Amino acid sequence: MTRPRYFDPREVAEALPIDDCVEAMRAALIATSRNRVQQPPRMIMPMPDGAGLALMPGFLQDRPLVGTKVVARFSPSEPQGRHRKAGVFLLFDRDTAQLRAIIDAHSLTNRRTAATTVAAVRRLVRLC
């Protein structure tokens, strides 16, 4: 069994150039519109003091991988009352059920959000 690879924020940026992310998100948006994506609503397990654990699974039907983002939000530890958050994205091989990667969720989400915005704006500009 191969150990899963961990991608820290720096490695996420290196492994996912923004231009590649924009194209991947464009393809994902198209796949979503064609009902080729399984992405149930996020499941949130509430805990005391506004803390919680969120699970966000999903996969593209024609891809050999499946993943889920897991985000933990913990009770405030600062005088300003800000919650502490931590998260990872777990990527599995659908054929072997092997965990392939553990990816820093914050940096991955930031790249995904930026890339989706660029892909959407490019499409809207073509429509105008």
mmCIF file of C-alpha atoms in Angstrom, residues 65-116:
data_model
loop_
_atom_site.group_PDB
_atom_site.id
_atom_site.type_symbol
_atom_site.label_atom_id
_atom_site.label_comp_id
_atom_site.label_asym_id
_atom_site.label_seq_id
_atom_site.Cartn_x
_atom_site.Cartn_y
_atom_site.Cartn_z
ATOM 1 C CA LEU A 65 -10.973 9.586 -8.095
ATOM 2 C CA VAL A 66 -13.410 10.662 -5.394
ATOM 3 C CA GLY A 67 -12.855 13.154 -2.633
ATOM 4 C CA THR A 68 -14.240 14.911 0.357
ATOM 5 C CA LYS A 69 -13.345 18.084 2.190
ATOM 6 C CA VAL A 70 -13.430 17.869 5.964
ATOM 7 C CA VAL A 71 -13.419 21.135 7.910
ATOM 8 C CA ALA A 72 -13.362 21.403 11.675
ATOM 9 C CA ARG A 73 -14.429 24.635 13.329
ATOM 10 C CA PHE A 74 -13.536 24.892 16.986
ATOM 11 C CA SER A 75 -14.768 27.144 19.749
ATOM 12 C CA PRO A 76 -13.284 30.615 20.023
ATOM 13 C CA SER A 77 -9.950 30.785 21.776
ATOM 14 C CA GLU A 78 -9.280 34.490 21.282
ATOM 15 C CA PRO A 79 -10.773 37.464 23.084
ATOM 16 C CA GLN A 80 -12.259 38.651 19.739
ATOM 17 C CA GLY A 81 -14.322 35.478 19.645
ATOM 18 C CA ARG A 82 -12.976 34.148 16.341
ATOM 19 C CA HIS A 83 -13.390 30.441 15.756
ATOM 20 C CA ARG A 84 -10.387 28.320 14.864
ATOM 21 C CA LYS A 85 -10.676 26.318 11.636
ATOM 22 C CA ALA A 86 -8.678 23.534 10.060
ATOM 23 C CA GLY A 87 -9.418 21.388 7.055
ATOM 24 C CA VAL A 88 -8.133 18.807 4.622
ATOM 25 C CA PHE A 89 -9.298 17.415 1.321
ATOM 26 C CA LEU A 90 -9.029 13.614 1.122
ATOM 27 C CA LEU A 91 -8.611 12.132 -2.361
ATOM 28 C CA PHE A 92 -9.318 8.419 -2.918
ATOM 29 C CA ASP A 93 -8.792 6.072 -5.866
ATOM 30 C CA ARG A 94 -12.214 4.628 -6.741
ATOM 31 C CA ASP A 95 -10.771 1.398 -8.169
ATOM 32 C CA THR A 96 -8.476 0.492 -5.283
ATOM 33 C CA ALA A 97 -10.116 2.463 -2.423
ATOM 34 C CA GLN A 98 -6.630 3.728 -1.618
ATOM 35 C CA LEU A 99 -6.175 7.185 -0.092
ATOM 36 C CA ARG A 100 -4.002 9.022 -2.636
ATOM 37 C CA ALA A 101 -3.628 12.510 -1.201
ATOM 38 C CA ILE A 102 -4.289 14.696 1.800
ATOM 39 C CA ILE A 103 -4.481 18.311 0.677
ATOM 40 C CA ASP A 104 -4.582 21.520 2.720
ATOM 41 C CA ALA A 105 -8.232 22.559 2.324
ATOM 42 C CA HIS A 106 -7.799 26.302 2.849
ATOM 43 C CA SER A 107 -5.290 26.771 0.020
ATOM 44 C CA LEU A 108 -7.200 24.390 -2.267
ATOM 45 C CA THR A 109 -10.483 26.212 -1.634
ATOM 46 C CA ASN A 110 -8.876 29.599 -2.288
ATOM 47 C CA ARG A 111 -7.531 28.424 -5.660
ATOM 48 C CA ARG A 112 -10.860 26.812 -6.547
ATOM 49 C CA THR A 113 -12.798 29.964 -5.699
ATOM 50 C CA ALA A 114 -10.479 32.201 -7.720
ATOM 51 C CA ALA A 115 -10.451 29.815 -10.693
ATOM 52 C CA THR A 116 -14.244 29.456 -10.704
#
